[in-house]
Amino acid sequence: MISKCMGFFQLELKQINEFKLDFFLFWIEALMKCTLMLLFWNQMWTQSRGYVFSEMDQPRFMSMILITQFMLLPYRGSERVAQLLEQPVISGQMALILCRPIHPIAMNLARILCQHGRMLIVALLLMFTVQYFFFESLTNYELKFSSIAWHYFIPSILLSILVNFFVFTGLGLFSFWIGDVWSLLYVFGILAGFFSGQFYPLHMDSTLEYWSRWLPFRYIGYSPALIYMGREGLDELLRQFVTATALGVICFKGFALSLKKFEASGG
Amino acid sequence: MLLEREHKSSWWKAILLLPDYIGLSIVRSSEFKFSFYSYLFLYVAQIAFYLFFWNLVNPPNIDGWSKEACFLLTGFATLNIALQELVWATGMIDQMILKGDLIVVLVRPENSYFGLVMRRMGAMAVIPATLGLSVVVVTLCFYYELHLLQLSLACVICIFGAICMRALMLCVNTLGFKFGRVTALKSFVLSGRDLSRYPLTLLPLQFNVMLSTLFPVLLISNYPAKFLLLKDPSQMFLMLSFAFIITVAWILFAMFCWRRGLKIYEAQSL
């Protein structure tokens, strides 16, 4: 799997070189949306004249939104993860993939680790730059690099890649049963949008925050952001680990079950 | 030659074919039942989540944007997205250019662009459009007053918004004649849909100008919702006229880009 990772990483670098315009437009679009979201909430707080939107004060609220947006940036377009399973199933090429010596999910994981890893590095570099130069002026919140619990944050961002991968691979498994999974991906996209902290901090409402713990979307971008901000620590990391493990087991078991269906229908 | 045909081609012939296109679209949409029902569920879920979201945020009438006004916004955003879905083929023209399939449409007697869009229309988008409109009507009945004329004019602005966004999409697709792949730019335009669910008129003036002219997402939901809250007829007229002017400008620009694109296509002997 490690040798596969190296191969896929080289492929990723080649793709960036080939589609330079796409690569830059992707980041420009993401940053523009991030800026608009930040501006929108800033206007809401400023113009509401004293109205409190959450248990957090305005600086914490704004910084939480900013960090979560950066943490979620690498996972834009994650439906490609599900397509890695869906397309071979629909085109009938899954049989060829199964002949290879590496497990299909492990192979997809190697590919996604490189793809999302590369994007995560860019997102983190952007986030550190913003934090160093503009963070205080943007959010009125002072966040020092020395106060970040790196020993929790780094495992947390690695686990977030795994959680995202397993969520979308799990959806991709449905293609063995229903073929096209685009409609499912859209519905999940909305759920993810609401329970990932993308549009607003989940701590805005205590009931919402509690129930979001039982869904995997929180552990994609919101958990690393919470740990980065120092609001959560080992507890959140453990929850993230348990979610990643459970989703991993479901995916591998689900794949074995789906293969039986694939075999039964002569695939 | 293609351009001459484009000038001579008939809009009327495309309109005569409309009932056939609608029939075909309904058959195609209901072919895959799971996709059809989950597609409808998607719209219902979207509306439910955004209503829940605005209920949670509960904005205290910030520059006219109260919780109820945001409900109207949600309704119009859904209506507009459904209207855009009705002519979703606009977003696939670059692929047809790349594959060289465009020639099939260009040699037909009906207007090429209209024919291209209509033969792949998503007629079932009428259902989510009705859902969106229902949200607007119910909100008006419960929290405001329902004036049919004002509502109709607000819907017209919403339709203007859909036309502008599709015209913008056509312009982006026309770049496909020159550059081939325009996927990233298309995703850039599509992301405007997400933005339309927020009261962006709250942003500073320069953003308001940009988002109502160059990237006209404000016409999708913000202006229609604001229009319903206006009391002064002169302000209503001003907003409607502004939306009309922007729409005409976008249509003319899109037609100019499309014809220029066809010239490039012809120059490449395709």
Coordinates of C-alpha atoms in Angstrom, one line a residue:
Chain A
M1 CA 0.0 0.0 0.0
I2 CA 2.9 2.4 0.8
S3 CA 4.4 1.8 -2.7
K4 CA 0.9 2.5 -4.1
C5 CA 0.8 5.7 -2.1
M6 CA 4.1 6.9 -3.6
G7 CA 2.8 6.2 -7.1
F8 CA -0.4 8.0 -6.6
F9 CA 1.4 11.0 -5.1
Q10 CA 3.5 11.3 -8.2
L11 CA 0.4 11.1 -10.3
E12 CA -1.2 13.9 -8.2
L13 CA 1.7 16.2 -8.8
K14 CA 1.6 15.5 -12.5
Q15 CA -2.2 16.3 -12.5
I16 CA -1.6 19.6 -10.8
N17 CA 1.0 20.5 -13.5
E18 CA -1.4 19.4 -16.3
F19 CA -4.5 21.3 -15.1
K20 CA -3.0 24.4 -13.5
L21 CA -6.0 26.6 -14.3
D22 CA -8.4 24.1 -12.6
F23 CA -6.2 23.8 -9.6
F24 CA -6.0 27.6 -9.0
L25 CA -9.7 28.2 -9.8
F26 CA -10.6 25.5 -7.2
W27 CA -8.7 27.4 -4.5
I28 CA -9.9 30.8 -5.6
E29 CA -13.5 29.6 -5.5
A30 CA -13.0 28.0 -2.1
L31 CA -11.4 31.1 -0.6
M32 CA -14.0 33.4 -2.1
K33 CA -16.8 31.3 -0.5
C34 CA -14.9 31.3 2.8
T35 CA -14.5 35.1 2.7
L36 CA -18.2 35.6 1.9
M37 CA -19.2 33.3 4.7
L38 CA -17.0 35.2 7.1
L39 CA -18.2 38.6 5.9
F40 CA -21.8 37.4 6.1
W41 CA -21.5 36.4 9.8
N42 CA -19.5 39.5 10.6
Q43 CA -22.3 41.7 9.2
M44 CA -24.9 39.6 11.1
W45 CA -23.1 40.2 14.4
T46 CA -22.3 43.8 13.7
Q47 CA -25.7 44.9 12.5
S48 CA -27.7 42.9 15.1
R49 CA -26.7 45.4 17.8
G50 CA -26.2 43.2 20.8
Y51 CA -28.2 40.1 19.7
V52 CA -26.3 37.0 20.8
F53 CA -26.2 34.2 18.2
S54 CA -24.5 31.6 20.3
E55 CA -23.0 30.7 23.7
M56 CA -19.7 31.8 22.2
D57 CA -18.8 35.5 21.9
Q58 CA -18.3 37.1 18.5
P59 CA -14.5 36.7 18.3
R60 CA -14.7 33.0 19.2
F61 CA -17.7 32.5 16.9
M62 CA -15.9 34.1 13.9
S63 CA -12.6 32.3 14.5
M64 CA -14.4 29.0 14.8
I65 CA -16.1 29.6 11.4
L66 CA -12.8 30.6 9.8
I67 CA -10.8 27.6 11.1
T68 CA -13.7 25.1 10.3
Q69 CA -13.8 26.5 6.7
F70 CA -10.1 25.8 6.3
M71 CA -10.3 22.4 7.8
L72 CA -13.1 21.5 5.4
L73 CA -11.4 22.9 2.3
P74 CA -9.5 19.6 1.4
Y75 CA -12.8 17.7 1.3
R76 CA -14.6 19.7 -1.3
G77 CA -15.7 17.4 -4.1
S78 CA -15.4 14.3 -1.9
E79 CA -18.1 12.6 -4.1
R80 CA -15.1 11.4 -6.2
V81 CA -14.4 9.0 -3.4
A82 CA -17.7 7.3 -3.9
Q83 CA -17.2 7.4 -7.6
L84 CA -14.0 5.3 -7.3
L85 CA -16.3 2.4 -6.3
E86 CA -19.3 3.4 -8.3
Q87 CA -17.7 3.7 -11.7
P88 CA -16.1 0.2 -11.8
V89 CA -19.3 -1.3 -10.6
I90 CA -21.4 0.4 -13.3
S91 CA -18.9 -0.2 -16.1
G92 CA -18.4 -3.8 -15.0
Q93 CA -14.7 -3.3 -14.5
M94 CA -14.9 -4.3 -10.8
A95 CA -14.0 -7.9 -11.7
L96 CA -10.7 -6.6 -13.2
I97 CA -9.9 -4.6 -10.0
L98 CA -10.7 -7.7 -7.9
C99 CA -8.0 -9.6 -9.7
R100 CA -5.3 -7.2 -8.4
P101 CA -3.3 -8.3 -5.4
I102 CA -4.4 -5.2 -3.3
H103 CA -7.8 -4.8 -1.6
P104 CA -9.9 -2.3 -3.7
I105 CA -10.8 -0.2 -0.6
A106 CA -7.1 -0.1 0.5
M107 CA -6.1 1.0 -3.1
N108 CA -8.7 3.7 -3.1
L109 CA -7.5 4.8 0.4
A110 CA -4.0 5.1 -0.9
R111 CA -5.2 7.3 -3.8
I112 CA -7.4 9.5 -1.5
L113 CA -4.6 9.8 1.1
C114 CA -2.5 11.4 -1.6
Q115 CA -5.2 13.5 -3.1
H116 CA -6.6 14.8 0.2
G117 CA -3.2 14.9 1.9
R118 CA -1.9 17.2 -0.8
M119 CA -5.0 19.5 -0.5
L120 CA -4.7 19.4 3.3
I121 CA -1.1 20.6 3.1
V122 CA -2.2 23.6 0.9
A123 CA -5.2 24.3 3.2
L124 CA -3.0 24.2 6.3
L125 CA -0.4 26.5 4.7
L126 CA -3.1 29.0 3.8
M127 CA -4.6 28.7 7.3
F128 CA -1.2 29.3 9.0
T129 CA -0.6 32.3 6.7
V130 CA -4.0 33.8 7.5
Q131 CA -3.5 33.1 11.2
Y132 CA -0.1 34.8 11.3
F133 CA -1.0 37.9 9.3
F134 CA -4.8 38.5 9.4
F135 CA -6.4 36.4 12.1
E136 CA -6.7 39.0 14.8
S137 CA -7.8 41.7 12.5
L138 CA -10.4 39.4 10.9
T139 CA -11.9 37.9 14.1
N140 CA -10.7 40.0 17.0
Y141 CA -9.5 36.8 18.6
E142 CA -5.9 36.2 19.6
L143 CA -4.8 32.6 18.7
K144 CA -1.1 31.9 19.3
F145 CA 0.8 29.0 17.7
S146 CA 2.3 28.2 21.0
S147 CA -1.1 27.5 22.6
I148 CA -2.1 24.9 20.0
A149 CA -2.1 21.2 21.2
W150 CA -0.2 19.8 18.2
H151 CA -0.1 16.3 19.7
Y152 CA -3.9 16.2 19.4
F153 CA -4.3 18.3 16.3
I154 CA -2.1 16.3 14.0
P155 CA -3.7 12.9 14.7
S156 CA -7.1 14.6 14.5
I157 CA -6.5 15.9 10.9
L158 CA -5.3 12.4 9.9
L159 CA -8.4 10.8 11.4
S160 CA -10.5 13.4 9.6
I161 CA -9.2 12.1 6.2
L162 CA -10.1 8.6 7.2
V163 CA -13.6 9.5 8.4
N164 CA -14.3 11.4 5.2
F165 CA -13.0 8.5 3.1
F166 CA -15.0 5.9 4.9
V167 CA -18.2 8.0 4.8
F168 CA -18.1 8.3 1.1
T169 CA -16.8 4.8 0.4
G170 CA -19.8 3.6 2.5
L171 CA -22.0 5.5 0.1
G172 CA -20.1 4.2 -2.9
L173 CA -21.0 0.6 -1.7
F174 CA -24.6 1.3 -2.4
S175 CA -23.7 1.3 -6.1
F176 CA -23.6 -2.6 -5.9
W177 CA -27.3 -2.5 -5.1
I178 CA -28.7 0.5 -6.8
G179 CA -26.2 1.5 -9.5
D180 CA -26.1 5.3 -9.7
V181 CA -25.5 6.8 -6.3
W182 CA -25.5 10.5 -7.3
S183 CA -28.8 11.2 -5.7
L184 CA -27.7 9.7 -2.4
L185 CA -24.5 11.8 -2.6
Y186 CA -26.5 14.9 -3.0
V187 CA -28.7 14.1 0.0
F188 CA -25.6 13.3 2.1
G189 CA -24.1 16.5 0.9
I190 CA -26.9 18.5 2.5
L191 CA -26.7 16.5 5.8
A192 CA -22.9 17.0 5.8
G193 CA -23.3 20.7 5.2
F194 CA -25.5 21.1 8.3
F195 CA -23.7 18.8 10.7
S196 CA -20.1 19.5 9.7
G197 CA -20.1 23.0 11.1
Q198 CA -19.5 24.4 7.6
F199 CA -22.2 27.1 7.8
Y200 CA -22.2 27.9 11.5
P201 CA -20.4 26.6 14.6
L202 CA -22.3 23.5 16.0
H203 CA -21.8 25.0 19.5
M204 CA -24.4 27.6 18.5
D205 CA -27.1 25.3 20.0
S206 CA -26.4 22.8 22.8
T207 CA -29.0 20.3 21.5
L208 CA -27.6 20.4 18.0
E209 CA -24.0 20.1 19.3
Y210 CA -25.0 17.0 21.3
W211 CA -26.8 15.2 18.5
S212 CA -24.0 16.1 16.0
R213 CA -21.7 13.8 18.1
W214 CA -23.7 10.8 16.9
L215 CA -23.2 11.6 13.2
P216 CA -19.8 11.2 11.4
F217 CA -19.9 14.7 9.7
R218 CA -18.7 16.6 12.8
Y219 CA -15.5 14.5 12.8
I220 CA -14.5 15.6 9.3
G221 CA -13.7 19.3 9.8
Y222 CA -15.3 20.5 13.0
S223 CA -13.3 18.2 15.4
P224 CA -9.9 19.3 14.2
A225 CA -11.1 22.9 14.4
L226 CA -12.2 22.5 18.0
I227 CA -8.9 20.9 18.9
Y228 CA -7.0 23.6 17.1
M229 CA -8.9 26.3 19.0
G230 CA -8.3 24.5 22.3
R231 CA -12.0 24.0 23.0
E232 CA -11.7 20.2 23.0
G233 CA -8.9 17.7 23.6
L234 CA -8.4 14.0 24.2
D235 CA -12.2 13.3 24.5
E236 CA -12.9 14.7 21.0
L237 CA -9.9 12.8 19.6
L238 CA -11.1 9.6 21.1
R239 CA -14.6 10.1 19.7
Q240 CA -13.1 10.8 16.3
F241 CA -11.0 7.6 16.6
V242 CA -14.0 5.4 17.5
T243 CA -16.0 6.9 14.6
A244 CA -13.2 6.3 12.1
T245 CA -12.7 2.7 13.4
A246 CA -16.4 1.9 13.3
L247 CA -16.8 3.4 9.8
G248 CA -13.8 1.4 8.6
V249 CA -15.2 -1.9 9.9
I250 CA -18.6 -1.1 8.3
C251 CA -16.9 -0.3 5.0
F252 CA -14.8 -3.5 4.9
K253 CA -17.7 -5.7 6.0
G254 CA -20.1 -3.9 3.7
F255 CA -17.7 -4.5 0.8
A256 CA -17.6 -8.2 1.5
L257 CA -21.4 -8.3 1.6
S258 CA -21.7 -6.3 -1.6
L259 CA -19.3 -8.6 -3.4
K260 CA -21.6 -11.5 -2.7
K261 CA -24.4 -9.6 -4.4
F262 CA -22.0 -8.7 -7.3
E263 CA -21.0 -12.4 -7.6
A264 CA -24.7 -13.5 -7.5
S265 CA -25.6 -11.3 -10.3
G266 CA -22.7 -12.6 -12.4
G267 CA -20.4 -9.6 -12.1
Chain B
M1 CA -22.3 28.4 -42.9
L2 CA -23.2 27.3 -39.4
L3 CA -23.7 30.9 -38.4
E4 CA -25.9 31.6 -41.4
R5 CA -28.0 28.6 -40.4
E6 CA -28.1 29.9 -36.8
H7 CA -29.5 33.2 -38.0
K8 CA -32.1 31.5 -40.3
S9 CA -33.1 28.8 -37.8
S10 CA -36.5 29.0 -36.2
W11 CA -37.4 29.5 -32.6
W12 CA -41.0 28.7 -33.6
K13 CA -40.0 25.1 -34.7
A14 CA -38.4 24.5 -31.3
I15 CA -41.6 25.8 -29.6
L16 CA -43.8 23.4 -31.7
L17 CA -41.6 20.6 -30.5
L18 CA -42.0 21.5 -26.8
P19 CA -44.9 19.1 -26.0
D20 CA -42.7 16.2 -27.3
Y21 CA -39.7 17.3 -25.4
I22 CA -41.8 17.5 -22.2
G23 CA -43.2 14.0 -22.7
L24 CA -39.7 12.7 -23.4
S25 CA -38.4 14.4 -20.3
I26 CA -41.1 12.9 -18.0
V27 CA -40.5 9.4 -19.3
R28 CA -36.7 9.8 -18.9
S29 CA -37.1 11.2 -15.3
S30 CA -39.3 8.5 -14.1
E31 CA -37.2 5.7 -15.6
F32 CA -35.0 5.3 -12.6
K33 CA -37.4 5.4 -9.7
F34 CA -34.9 5.4 -6.9
S35 CA -33.1 8.5 -8.4
F36 CA -36.4 10.2 -9.0
Y37 CA -37.6 9.8 -5.4
S38 CA -34.3 10.6 -3.8
Y39 CA -34.1 13.7 -6.1
L40 CA -37.4 14.9 -4.7
F41 CA -36.4 13.9 -1.2
L42 CA -33.3 16.1 -1.7
Y43 CA -35.4 19.2 -2.3
V44 CA -37.6 18.5 0.7
A45 CA -34.6 17.9 2.9
Q46 CA -33.0 21.1 1.6
I47 CA -36.0 23.2 2.4
A48 CA -36.5 21.5 5.8
F49 CA -32.8 22.0 6.8
Y50 CA -32.7 25.7 5.8
L51 CA -36.0 26.4 7.6
F52 CA -34.5 24.7 10.6
F53 CA -31.3 26.7 10.2
W54 CA -33.0 30.1 10.1
N55 CA -35.2 29.1 13.0
L56 CA -32.0 28.3 14.9
V57 CA -30.2 31.5 13.9
N58 CA -33.4 33.6 14.4
P59 CA -32.0 36.9 13.1
P60 CA -33.5 39.9 14.9
N61 CA -34.7 41.8 11.8
I62 CA -31.2 42.9 10.6
D63 CA -31.7 45.4 7.7
G64 CA -35.1 43.8 7.0
W65 CA -33.9 40.3 7.3
S66 CA -35.9 38.6 10.0
K67 CA -36.5 34.9 10.4
E68 CA -39.6 35.1 8.3
A69 CA -37.9 37.0 5.5
C70 CA -35.2 34.3 5.5
F71 CA -38.0 31.7 5.0
L72 CA -39.0 33.6 1.9
L73 CA -35.4 33.5 0.8
T74 CA -35.3 29.7 1.2
G75 CA -38.5 29.4 -0.9
F76 CA -37.2 31.6 -3.7
A77 CA -33.8 29.9 -3.7
T78 CA -35.5 26.5 -4.1
L79 CA -37.8 27.9 -6.8
N80 CA -34.9 29.3 -8.7
I81 CA -32.7 26.2 -8.5
A82 CA -35.6 24.1 -9.8
L83 CA -36.1 26.6 -12.7
Q84 CA -32.4 26.2 -13.5
E85 CA -32.7 22.5 -13.4
L86 CA -35.5 22.7 -16.0
V87 CA -32.8 23.8 -18.5
W88 CA -29.9 21.9 -17.0
A89 CA -28.5 21.0 -20.4
T90 CA -27.0 24.5 -20.6
G91 CA -24.3 23.2 -18.2
M92 CA -23.2 20.4 -20.6
I93 CA -22.5 22.3 -23.7
D94 CA -18.7 22.3 -23.2
Q95 CA -18.8 18.5 -23.2
M96 CA -20.7 18.4 -26.5
I97 CA -18.1 20.8 -27.9
L98 CA -15.2 18.6 -26.7
K99 CA -16.8 15.5 -28.2
G100 CA -17.8 17.2 -31.4
D101 CA -21.5 16.4 -30.8
L102 CA -22.6 19.9 -31.3
I103 CA -22.8 19.5 -35.0
V104 CA -25.9 17.2 -34.5
V105 CA -27.8 20.2 -33.1
L106 CA -26.5 22.8 -35.5
V107 CA -27.7 21.1 -38.6
R108 CA -31.3 20.8 -37.4
P109 CA -33.8 23.4 -38.5
E110 CA -34.8 24.7 -35.1
N111 CA -32.8 27.3 -33.2
S112 CA -29.6 25.5 -32.1
Y113 CA -29.3 26.8 -28.5
F114 CA -33.0 26.6 -27.7
G115 CA -33.2 23.1 -29.3
L116 CA -30.2 21.9 -27.4
V117 CA -31.6 23.0 -24.1
M118 CA -35.2 21.9 -24.6
R119 CA -34.5 18.4 -25.9
R120 CA -32.8 17.6 -22.6
M121 CA -35.1 19.6 -20.4
G122 CA -35.8 18.4 -16.8
A123 CA -39.6 18.8 -16.8
M124 CA -40.0 17.2 -13.4
A125 CA -38.2 20.2 -11.9
V126 CA -41.7 21.7 -11.8
I127 CA -42.4 19.6 -8.6
P128 CA -39.6 21.2 -6.5
A129 CA -40.4 24.6 -8.1
T130 CA -43.9 24.2 -6.7
L131 CA -42.5 23.2 -3.3
G132 CA -40.4 26.4 -3.3
L133 CA -43.4 28.5 -4.2
S134 CA -45.5 26.8 -1.5
V135 CA -42.9 27.8 1.1
V136 CA -43.2 31.4 -0.1
V137 CA -47.0 31.4 -0.1
V138 CA -47.3 29.7 3.3
T139 CA -44.8 32.2 4.8
L140 CA -46.7 35.1 3.4
C141 CA -50.1 33.8 4.6
F142 CA -48.8 33.1 8.2
Y143 CA -46.5 36.1 8.8
Y144 CA -47.3 38.7 6.1
E145 CA -50.1 39.5 3.7
L146 CA -50.5 37.7 0.4
H147 CA -50.8 40.1 -2.6
L148 CA -51.0 38.0 -5.7
L149 CA -49.7 40.8 -8.0
Q150 CA -46.7 41.4 -5.8
L151 CA -46.0 37.7 -5.5
S152 CA -46.2 37.3 -9.3
L153 CA -43.8 40.1 -9.9
A154 CA -41.4 38.7 -7.2
C155 CA -41.6 35.4 -9.2
V156 CA -40.7 37.3 -12.4
I157 CA -37.6 38.6 -10.7
C158 CA -36.8 35.1 -9.6
I159 CA -37.2 33.9 -13.2
F160 CA -34.9 36.8 -14.3
G161 CA -32.4 35.4 -11.8
A162 CA -32.6 31.9 -13.3
I163 CA -32.2 33.4 -16.8
C164 CA -29.1 35.5 -15.7
M165 CA -27.5 32.4 -14.1
R166 CA -28.1 30.3 -17.1
A167 CA -26.8 33.1 -19.4
L168 CA -23.7 33.3 -17.3
M169 CA -23.3 29.5 -17.5
L170 CA -23.7 29.7 -21.3
C171 CA -20.9 32.3 -21.4
V172 CA -18.7 30.0 -19.4
N173 CA -19.5 27.1 -21.6
T174 CA -18.8 29.2 -24.7
L175 CA -15.2 29.5 -23.4
G176 CA -15.2 25.7 -24.2
F177 CA -15.0 26.7 -27.9
K178 CA -11.7 28.3 -27.2
F179 CA -10.2 26.4 -24.2
G180 CA -12.0 23.0 -24.2
R181 CA -12.3 22.0 -20.5
V182 CA -14.1 24.5 -18.4
T183 CA -15.1 22.3 -15.5
A184 CA -13.6 24.4 -12.7
L185 CA -15.2 27.6 -14.0
K186 CA -18.6 25.8 -14.2
S187 CA -18.2 24.7 -10.6
F188 CA -17.4 28.3 -9.8
V189 CA -20.8 29.4 -11.2
L190 CA -22.7 26.5 -9.7
S191 CA -21.4 27.4 -6.2
G192 CA -23.5 30.6 -6.6
R193 CA -26.5 28.5 -5.8
D194 CA -25.3 27.9 -2.3
L195 CA -24.7 31.6 -1.8
S196 CA -28.3 32.4 -2.8
R197 CA -29.5 30.8 0.4
Y198 CA -28.1 33.6 2.5
P199 CA -29.2 37.3 2.8
L200 CA -26.2 38.7 0.9
T201 CA -27.7 42.2 0.7
L202 CA -26.3 42.5 4.2
L203 CA -22.8 42.7 2.7
P204 CA -21.0 46.0 2.0
L205 CA -22.2 48.0 -1.1
Q206 CA -19.3 47.0 -3.4
F207 CA -20.2 43.3 -2.9
N208 CA -23.9 44.1 -3.5
V209 CA -23.0 45.7 -6.8
M210 CA -20.8 42.8 -7.9
L211 CA -23.3 40.2 -6.8
S212 CA -26.2 41.8 -8.7
T213 CA -24.4 42.6 -12.0
L214 CA -21.2 40.5 -12.7
F215 CA -22.2 37.4 -10.7
P216 CA -26.0 38.0 -10.4
V217 CA -26.8 35.7 -7.4
L218 CA -28.8 38.4 -5.7
L219 CA -31.5 38.1 -8.3
I220 CA -32.0 34.5 -7.4
S221 CA -33.6 34.9 -4.0
N222 CA -32.5 38.1 -2.2
Y223 CA -34.2 40.5 -4.5
P224 CA -37.5 38.5 -4.9
A225 CA -37.7 38.2 -1.1
K226 CA -36.9 41.9 -0.6
F227 CA -39.5 42.8 -3.2
L228 CA -42.2 41.1 -1.3
L229 CA -41.4 43.1 1.8
L230 CA -41.5 46.5 0.0
K231 CA -44.5 48.7 0.5
D232 CA -43.6 51.7 -1.8
P233 CA -44.7 51.0 -5.5
S234 CA -41.9 53.3 -6.8
Q235 CA -39.2 51.2 -5.0
M236 CA -40.9 48.1 -6.4
F237 CA -40.8 49.5 -9.9
L238 CA -37.1 50.4 -9.5
M239 CA -36.1 46.9 -8.3
L240 CA -38.1 45.3 -11.2
S241 CA -36.6 47.6 -13.8
F242 CA -33.1 47.0 -12.4
A243 CA -33.6 43.2 -12.6
F244 CA -35.0 43.5 -16.1
I245 CA -32.0 45.6 -17.4
I246 CA -29.5 43.2 -15.9
T247 CA -31.3 40.3 -17.5
V248 CA -31.5 41.9 -20.9
A249 CA -27.7 42.7 -20.7
W250 CA -26.9 39.1 -19.7
I251 CA -29.0 37.7 -22.6
L252 CA -27.4 40.0 -25.1
F253 CA -23.9 39.2 -23.8
A254 CA -24.6 35.4 -23.8
M255 CA -26.0 35.6 -27.4
F256 CA -22.9 37.5 -28.5
C257 CA -20.6 34.9 -26.8
W258 CA -22.5 32.0 -28.3
R259 CA -22.3 33.4 -31.9
R260 CA -18.6 34.2 -31.5
G261 CA -18.1 30.7 -30.2
L262 CA -19.8 29.2 -33.2
K263 CA -17.5 31.2 -35.5
I264 CA -14.5 29.7 -33.7
Y265 CA -16.1 26.2 -34.1
E266 CA -16.7 26.8 -37.8
A267 CA -13.1 28.2 -38.3
Q268 CA -11.9 24.8 -36.9
S269 CA -13.9 23.1 -39.6
L270 CA -16.1 21.2 -37.1

